[in-house]
Coordinates of N, CA, C and O in Angstrom, one line a residue:
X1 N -14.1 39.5 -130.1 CA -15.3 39.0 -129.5 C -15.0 38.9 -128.0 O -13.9 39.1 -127.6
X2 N -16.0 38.5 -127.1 CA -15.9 38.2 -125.6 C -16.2 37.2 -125.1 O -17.4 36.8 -124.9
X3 N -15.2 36.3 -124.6 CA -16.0 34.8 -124.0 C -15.8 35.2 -122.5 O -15.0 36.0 -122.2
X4 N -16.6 34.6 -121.7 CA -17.0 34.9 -120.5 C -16.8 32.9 -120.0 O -17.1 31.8 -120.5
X5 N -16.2 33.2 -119.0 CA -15.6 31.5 -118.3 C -16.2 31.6 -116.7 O -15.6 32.3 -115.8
X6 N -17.3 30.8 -116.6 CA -17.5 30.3 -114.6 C -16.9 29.5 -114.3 O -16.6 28.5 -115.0
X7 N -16.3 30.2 -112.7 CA -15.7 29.0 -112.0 C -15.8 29.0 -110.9 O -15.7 30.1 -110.5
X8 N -15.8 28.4 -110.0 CA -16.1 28.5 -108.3 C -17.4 28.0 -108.1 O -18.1 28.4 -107.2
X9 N -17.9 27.0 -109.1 CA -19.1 26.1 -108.8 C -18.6 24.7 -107.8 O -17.4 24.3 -107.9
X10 N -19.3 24.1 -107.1 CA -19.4 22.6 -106.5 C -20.2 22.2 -106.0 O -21.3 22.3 -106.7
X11 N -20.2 21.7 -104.7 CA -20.9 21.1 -103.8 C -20.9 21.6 -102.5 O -19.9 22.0 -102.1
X12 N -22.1 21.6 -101.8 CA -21.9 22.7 -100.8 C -22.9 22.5 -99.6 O -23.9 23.3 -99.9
X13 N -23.0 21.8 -98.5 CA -24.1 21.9 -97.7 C -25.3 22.9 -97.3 O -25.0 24.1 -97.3
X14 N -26.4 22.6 -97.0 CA -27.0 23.6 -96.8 C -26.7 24.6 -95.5 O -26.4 24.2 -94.3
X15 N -26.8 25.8 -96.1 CA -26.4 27.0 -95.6 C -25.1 27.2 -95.6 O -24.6 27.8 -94.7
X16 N -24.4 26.7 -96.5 CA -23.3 27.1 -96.4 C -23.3 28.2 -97.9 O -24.3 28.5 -98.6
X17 N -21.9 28.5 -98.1 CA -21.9 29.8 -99.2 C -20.3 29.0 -100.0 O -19.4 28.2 -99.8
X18 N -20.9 30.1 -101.5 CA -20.1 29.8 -102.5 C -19.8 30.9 -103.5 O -20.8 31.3 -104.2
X19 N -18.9 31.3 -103.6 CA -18.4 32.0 -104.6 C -18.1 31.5 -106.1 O -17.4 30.5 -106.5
X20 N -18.9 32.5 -106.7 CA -19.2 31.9 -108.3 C -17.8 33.3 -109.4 O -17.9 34.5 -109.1
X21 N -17.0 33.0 -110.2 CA -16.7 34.0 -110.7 C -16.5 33.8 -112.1 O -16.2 32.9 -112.7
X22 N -17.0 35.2 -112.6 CA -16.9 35.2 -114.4 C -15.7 35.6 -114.8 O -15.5 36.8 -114.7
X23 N -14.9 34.9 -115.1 CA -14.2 35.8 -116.0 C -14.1 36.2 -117.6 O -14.5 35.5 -118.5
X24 N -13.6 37.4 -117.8 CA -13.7 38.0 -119.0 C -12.6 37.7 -119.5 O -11.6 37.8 -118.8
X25 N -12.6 37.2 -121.2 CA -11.7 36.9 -122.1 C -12.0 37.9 -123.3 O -12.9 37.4 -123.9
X26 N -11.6 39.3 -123.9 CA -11.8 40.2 -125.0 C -12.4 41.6 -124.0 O -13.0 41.4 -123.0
X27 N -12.0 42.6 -124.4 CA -12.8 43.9 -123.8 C -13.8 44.4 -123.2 O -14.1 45.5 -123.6
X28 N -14.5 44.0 -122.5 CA -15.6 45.5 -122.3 C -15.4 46.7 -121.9 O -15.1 47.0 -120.7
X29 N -15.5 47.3 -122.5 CA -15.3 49.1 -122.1 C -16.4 49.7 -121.7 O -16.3 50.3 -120.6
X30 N -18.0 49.5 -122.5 CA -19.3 49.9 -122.2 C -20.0 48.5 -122.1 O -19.9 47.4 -122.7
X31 N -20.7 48.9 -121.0 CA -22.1 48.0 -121.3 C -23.0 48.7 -120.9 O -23.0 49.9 -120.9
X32 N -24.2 47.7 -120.4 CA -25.5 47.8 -119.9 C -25.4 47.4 -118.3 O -25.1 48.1 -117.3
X33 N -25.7 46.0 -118.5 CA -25.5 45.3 -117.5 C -24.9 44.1 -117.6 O -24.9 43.6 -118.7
X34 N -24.3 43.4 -116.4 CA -23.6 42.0 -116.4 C -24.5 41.2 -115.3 O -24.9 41.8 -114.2
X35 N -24.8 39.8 -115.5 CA -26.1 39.4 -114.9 C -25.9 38.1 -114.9 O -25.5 37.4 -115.8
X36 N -26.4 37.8 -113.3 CA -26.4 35.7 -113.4 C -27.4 35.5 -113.6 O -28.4 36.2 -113.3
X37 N -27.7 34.2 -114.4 CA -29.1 33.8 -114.1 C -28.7 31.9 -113.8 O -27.5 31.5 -113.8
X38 N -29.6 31.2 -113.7 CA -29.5 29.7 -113.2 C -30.6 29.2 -113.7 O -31.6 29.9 -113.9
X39 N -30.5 27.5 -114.0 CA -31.3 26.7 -114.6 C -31.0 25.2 -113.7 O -30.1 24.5 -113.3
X40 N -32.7 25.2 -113.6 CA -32.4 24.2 -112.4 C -32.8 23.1 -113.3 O -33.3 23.4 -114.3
X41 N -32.6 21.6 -113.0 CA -32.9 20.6 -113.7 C -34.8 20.5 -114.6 O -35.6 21.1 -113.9
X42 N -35.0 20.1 -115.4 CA -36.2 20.7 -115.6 C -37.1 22.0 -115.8 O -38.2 22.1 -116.3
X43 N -36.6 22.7 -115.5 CA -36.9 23.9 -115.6 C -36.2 25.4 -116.5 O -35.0 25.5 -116.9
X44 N -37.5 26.3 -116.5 CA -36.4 27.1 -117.5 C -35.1 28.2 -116.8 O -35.0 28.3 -115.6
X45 N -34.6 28.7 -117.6 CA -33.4 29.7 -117.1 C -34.2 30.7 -116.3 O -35.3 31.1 -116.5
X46 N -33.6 31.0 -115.5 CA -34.1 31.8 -114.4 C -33.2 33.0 -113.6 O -32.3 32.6 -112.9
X47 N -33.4 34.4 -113.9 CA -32.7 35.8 -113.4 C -32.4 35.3 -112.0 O -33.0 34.4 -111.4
X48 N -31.3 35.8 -111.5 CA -30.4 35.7 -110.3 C -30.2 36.8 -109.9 O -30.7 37.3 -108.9
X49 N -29.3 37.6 -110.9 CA -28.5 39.0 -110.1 C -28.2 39.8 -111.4 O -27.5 39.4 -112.3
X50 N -28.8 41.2 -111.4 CA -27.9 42.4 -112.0 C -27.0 43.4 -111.6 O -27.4 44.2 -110.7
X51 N -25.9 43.6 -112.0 CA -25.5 45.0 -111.6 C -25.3 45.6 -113.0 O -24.6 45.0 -113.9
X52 N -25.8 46.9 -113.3 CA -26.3 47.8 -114.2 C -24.3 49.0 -114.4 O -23.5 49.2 -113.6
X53 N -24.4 49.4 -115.6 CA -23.3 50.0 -115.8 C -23.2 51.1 -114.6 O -22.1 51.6 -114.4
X54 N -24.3 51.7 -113.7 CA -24.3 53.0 -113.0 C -23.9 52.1 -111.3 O -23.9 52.7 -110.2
X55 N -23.6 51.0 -111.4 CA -23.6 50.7 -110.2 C -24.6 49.9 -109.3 O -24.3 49.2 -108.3
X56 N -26.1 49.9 -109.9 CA -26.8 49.7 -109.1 C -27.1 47.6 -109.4 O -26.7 47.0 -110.4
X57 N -27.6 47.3 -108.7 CA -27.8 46.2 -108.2 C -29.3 45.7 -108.4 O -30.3 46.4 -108.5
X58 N -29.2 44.5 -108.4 CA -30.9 43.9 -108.5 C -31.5 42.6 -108.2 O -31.2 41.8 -109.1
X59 N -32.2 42.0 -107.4 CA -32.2 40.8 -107.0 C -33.4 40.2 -107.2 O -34.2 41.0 -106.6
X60 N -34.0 39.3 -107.7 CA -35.3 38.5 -107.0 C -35.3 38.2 -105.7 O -34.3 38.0 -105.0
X61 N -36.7 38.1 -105.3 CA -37.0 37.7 -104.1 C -36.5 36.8 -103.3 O -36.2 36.7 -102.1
X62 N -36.3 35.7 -104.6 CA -35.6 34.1 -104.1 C -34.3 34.3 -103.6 O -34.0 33.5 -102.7
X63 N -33.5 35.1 -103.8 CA -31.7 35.4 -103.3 C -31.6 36.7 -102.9 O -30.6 37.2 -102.5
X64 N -32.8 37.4 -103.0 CA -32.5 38.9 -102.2 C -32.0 38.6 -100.7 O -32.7 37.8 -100.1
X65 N -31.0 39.1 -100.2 CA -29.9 38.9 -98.9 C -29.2 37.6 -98.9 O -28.4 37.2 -98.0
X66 N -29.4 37.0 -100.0 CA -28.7 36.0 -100.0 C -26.9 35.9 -100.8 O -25.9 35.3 -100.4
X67 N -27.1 36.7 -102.0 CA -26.6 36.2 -102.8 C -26.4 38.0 -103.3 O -27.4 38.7 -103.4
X68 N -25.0 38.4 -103.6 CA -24.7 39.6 -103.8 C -23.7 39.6 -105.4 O -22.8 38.7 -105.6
X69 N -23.9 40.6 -106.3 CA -22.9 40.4 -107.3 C -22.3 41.7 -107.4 O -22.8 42.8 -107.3
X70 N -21.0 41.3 -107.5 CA -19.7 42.6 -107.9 C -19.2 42.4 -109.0 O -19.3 41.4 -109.7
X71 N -18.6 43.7 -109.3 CA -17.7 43.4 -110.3 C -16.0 44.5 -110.2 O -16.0 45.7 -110.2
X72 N -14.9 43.6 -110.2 CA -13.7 43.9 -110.3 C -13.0 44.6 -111.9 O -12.5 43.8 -112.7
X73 N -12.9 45.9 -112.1 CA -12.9 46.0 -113.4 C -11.5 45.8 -114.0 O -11.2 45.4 -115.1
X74 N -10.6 46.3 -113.0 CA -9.3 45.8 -113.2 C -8.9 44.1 -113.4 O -7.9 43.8 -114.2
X75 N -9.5 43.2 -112.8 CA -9.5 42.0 -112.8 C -9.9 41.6 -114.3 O -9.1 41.1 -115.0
X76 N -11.1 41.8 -114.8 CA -12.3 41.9 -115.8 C -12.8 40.7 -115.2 O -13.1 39.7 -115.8
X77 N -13.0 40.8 -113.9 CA -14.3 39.3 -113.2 C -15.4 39.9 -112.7 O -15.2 41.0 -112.2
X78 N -16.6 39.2 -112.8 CA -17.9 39.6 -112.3 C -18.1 38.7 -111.3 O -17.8 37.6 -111.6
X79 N -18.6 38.9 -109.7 CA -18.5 37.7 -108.9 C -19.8 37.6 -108.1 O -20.1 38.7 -107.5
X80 N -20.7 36.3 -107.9 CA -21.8 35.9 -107.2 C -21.4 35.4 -105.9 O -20.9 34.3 -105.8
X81 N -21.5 36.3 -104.7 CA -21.2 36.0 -103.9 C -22.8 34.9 -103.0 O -23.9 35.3 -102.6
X82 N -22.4 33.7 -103.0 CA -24.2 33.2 -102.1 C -23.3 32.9 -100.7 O -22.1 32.7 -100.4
X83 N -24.7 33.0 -100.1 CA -24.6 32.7 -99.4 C -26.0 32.2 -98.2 O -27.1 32.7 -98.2
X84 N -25.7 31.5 -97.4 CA -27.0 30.6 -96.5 C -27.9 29.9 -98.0 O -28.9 30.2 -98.5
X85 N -26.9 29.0 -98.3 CA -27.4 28.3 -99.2 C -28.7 27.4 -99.3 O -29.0 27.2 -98.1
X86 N -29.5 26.9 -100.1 CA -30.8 26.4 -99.8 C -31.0 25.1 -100.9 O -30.8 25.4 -102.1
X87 N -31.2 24.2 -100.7 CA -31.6 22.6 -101.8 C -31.9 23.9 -103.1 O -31.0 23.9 -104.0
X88 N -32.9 24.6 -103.2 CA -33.2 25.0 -104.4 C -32.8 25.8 -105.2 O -33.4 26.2 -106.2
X89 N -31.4 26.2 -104.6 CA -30.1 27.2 -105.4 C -29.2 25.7 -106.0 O -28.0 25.9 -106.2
X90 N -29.7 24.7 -106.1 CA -29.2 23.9 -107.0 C -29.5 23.9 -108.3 O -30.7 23.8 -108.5
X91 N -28.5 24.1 -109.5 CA -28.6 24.8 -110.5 C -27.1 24.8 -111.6 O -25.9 24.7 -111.2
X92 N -27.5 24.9 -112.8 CA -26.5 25.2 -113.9 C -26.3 27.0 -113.8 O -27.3 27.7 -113.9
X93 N -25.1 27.5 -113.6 CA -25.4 28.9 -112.9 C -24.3 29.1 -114.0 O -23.5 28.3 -114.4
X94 N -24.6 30.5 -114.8 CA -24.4 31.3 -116.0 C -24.4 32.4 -115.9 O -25.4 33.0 -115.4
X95 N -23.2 33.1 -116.5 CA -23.1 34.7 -116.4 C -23.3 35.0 -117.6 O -23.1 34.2 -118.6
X96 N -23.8 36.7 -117.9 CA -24.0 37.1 -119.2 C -23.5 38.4 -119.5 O -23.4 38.9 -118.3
X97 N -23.2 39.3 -120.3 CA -23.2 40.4 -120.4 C -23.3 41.5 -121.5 O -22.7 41.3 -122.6
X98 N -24.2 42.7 -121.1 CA -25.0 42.6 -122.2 C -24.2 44.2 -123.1 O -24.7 45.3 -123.1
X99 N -23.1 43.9 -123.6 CA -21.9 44.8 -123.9 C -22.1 45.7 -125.2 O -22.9 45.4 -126.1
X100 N -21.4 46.8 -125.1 CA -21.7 48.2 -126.0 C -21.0 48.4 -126.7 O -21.3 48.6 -127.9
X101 N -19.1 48.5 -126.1 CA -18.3 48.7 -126.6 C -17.0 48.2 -126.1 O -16.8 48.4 -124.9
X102 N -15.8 47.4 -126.9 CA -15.6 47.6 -128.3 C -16.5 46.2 -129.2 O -16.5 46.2 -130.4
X103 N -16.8 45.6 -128.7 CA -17.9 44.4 -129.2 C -19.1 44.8 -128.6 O -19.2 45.3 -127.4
X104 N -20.2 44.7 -129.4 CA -21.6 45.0 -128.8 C -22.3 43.6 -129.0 O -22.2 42.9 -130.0
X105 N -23.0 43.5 -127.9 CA -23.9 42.0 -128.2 C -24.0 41.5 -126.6 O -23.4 41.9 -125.6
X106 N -24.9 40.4 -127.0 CA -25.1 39.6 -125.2 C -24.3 38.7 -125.7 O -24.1 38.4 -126.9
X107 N -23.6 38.2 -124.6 CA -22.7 37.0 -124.4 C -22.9 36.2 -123.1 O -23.5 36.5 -122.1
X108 N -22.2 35.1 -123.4 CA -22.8 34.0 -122.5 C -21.7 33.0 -122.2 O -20.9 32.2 -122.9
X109 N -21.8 33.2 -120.7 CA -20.5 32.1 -120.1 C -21.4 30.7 -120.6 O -22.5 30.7 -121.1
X110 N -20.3 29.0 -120.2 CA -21.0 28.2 -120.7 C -21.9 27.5 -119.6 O -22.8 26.7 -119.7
X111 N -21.4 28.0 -118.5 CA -21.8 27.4 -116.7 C -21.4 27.0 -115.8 O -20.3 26.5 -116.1
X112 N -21.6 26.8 -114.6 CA -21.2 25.8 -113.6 C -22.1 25.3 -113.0 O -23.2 25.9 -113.0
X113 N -21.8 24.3 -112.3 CA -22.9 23.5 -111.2 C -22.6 23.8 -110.3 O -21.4 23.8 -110.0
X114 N -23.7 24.1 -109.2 CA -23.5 24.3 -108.0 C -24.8 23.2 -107.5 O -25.8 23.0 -108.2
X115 N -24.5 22.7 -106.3 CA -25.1 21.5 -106.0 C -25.4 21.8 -104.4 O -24.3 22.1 -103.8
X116 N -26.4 21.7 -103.7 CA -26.3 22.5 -102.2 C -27.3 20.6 -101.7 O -28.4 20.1 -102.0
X117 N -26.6 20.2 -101.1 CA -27.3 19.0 -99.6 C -27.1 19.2 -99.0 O -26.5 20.2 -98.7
X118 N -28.0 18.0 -98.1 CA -27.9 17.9 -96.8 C -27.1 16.7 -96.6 O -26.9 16.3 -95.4

């Protein structure tokens, strides 16, 4: 199977930046895509960032130029780069990935907090 581990969550003033990283525990060889999303207190889970098996990239409006994701395949880490942070990127922040081969299935890191004041 694949467990997926965040780390590089905390505390972080506004406008400042934080690097979020997934790492992979079991294979991915194929996927789809690997993808953040975040859950803010109260509210439901909410899309962050895709990058798609071909490379390409995908953002909402809310973190478009803010907030970039890579991925290291040698490493097996996926990473959310933010940055010019804002009160409302406070959040339970979660990686997922939605895998083909040698395990097929979505999987799910368990989270981190990231926390942005003033």
């Amino acid at each position: 199977q694949v467990q997926l581990v965040e780390s590089g969550g905390g505390v972080v003033q506004i406008g400042g930046s934080l690097t979020l990283s997934c790492a992979t525990y079991g294979r991915v060889f194929r996927f789809t895509s690997w993808n953040w999303f975040r859950q803010r207190p109260g509210s439901q889970r909410e899309w962050v960032a895709t990058l798609k098996t071909g490379g390409s990239t995908s953002y909402p409006d809310s973190v478009i130029g803010r907030f970039t994701i890579s991925r290291d395949s040698a490493a097996n880490t996926v990473t959310l780069q933010m940055n010019n942070l804002k009160p409302e990127d406070t959040a339970v922040y979660q990686c997922n990935v939605n895998a083909l081969s040698p395990y097929s299935g979505t999987f799910w890191g368990p989270g981190t907090q990231v926390t942005v004041s003033s």
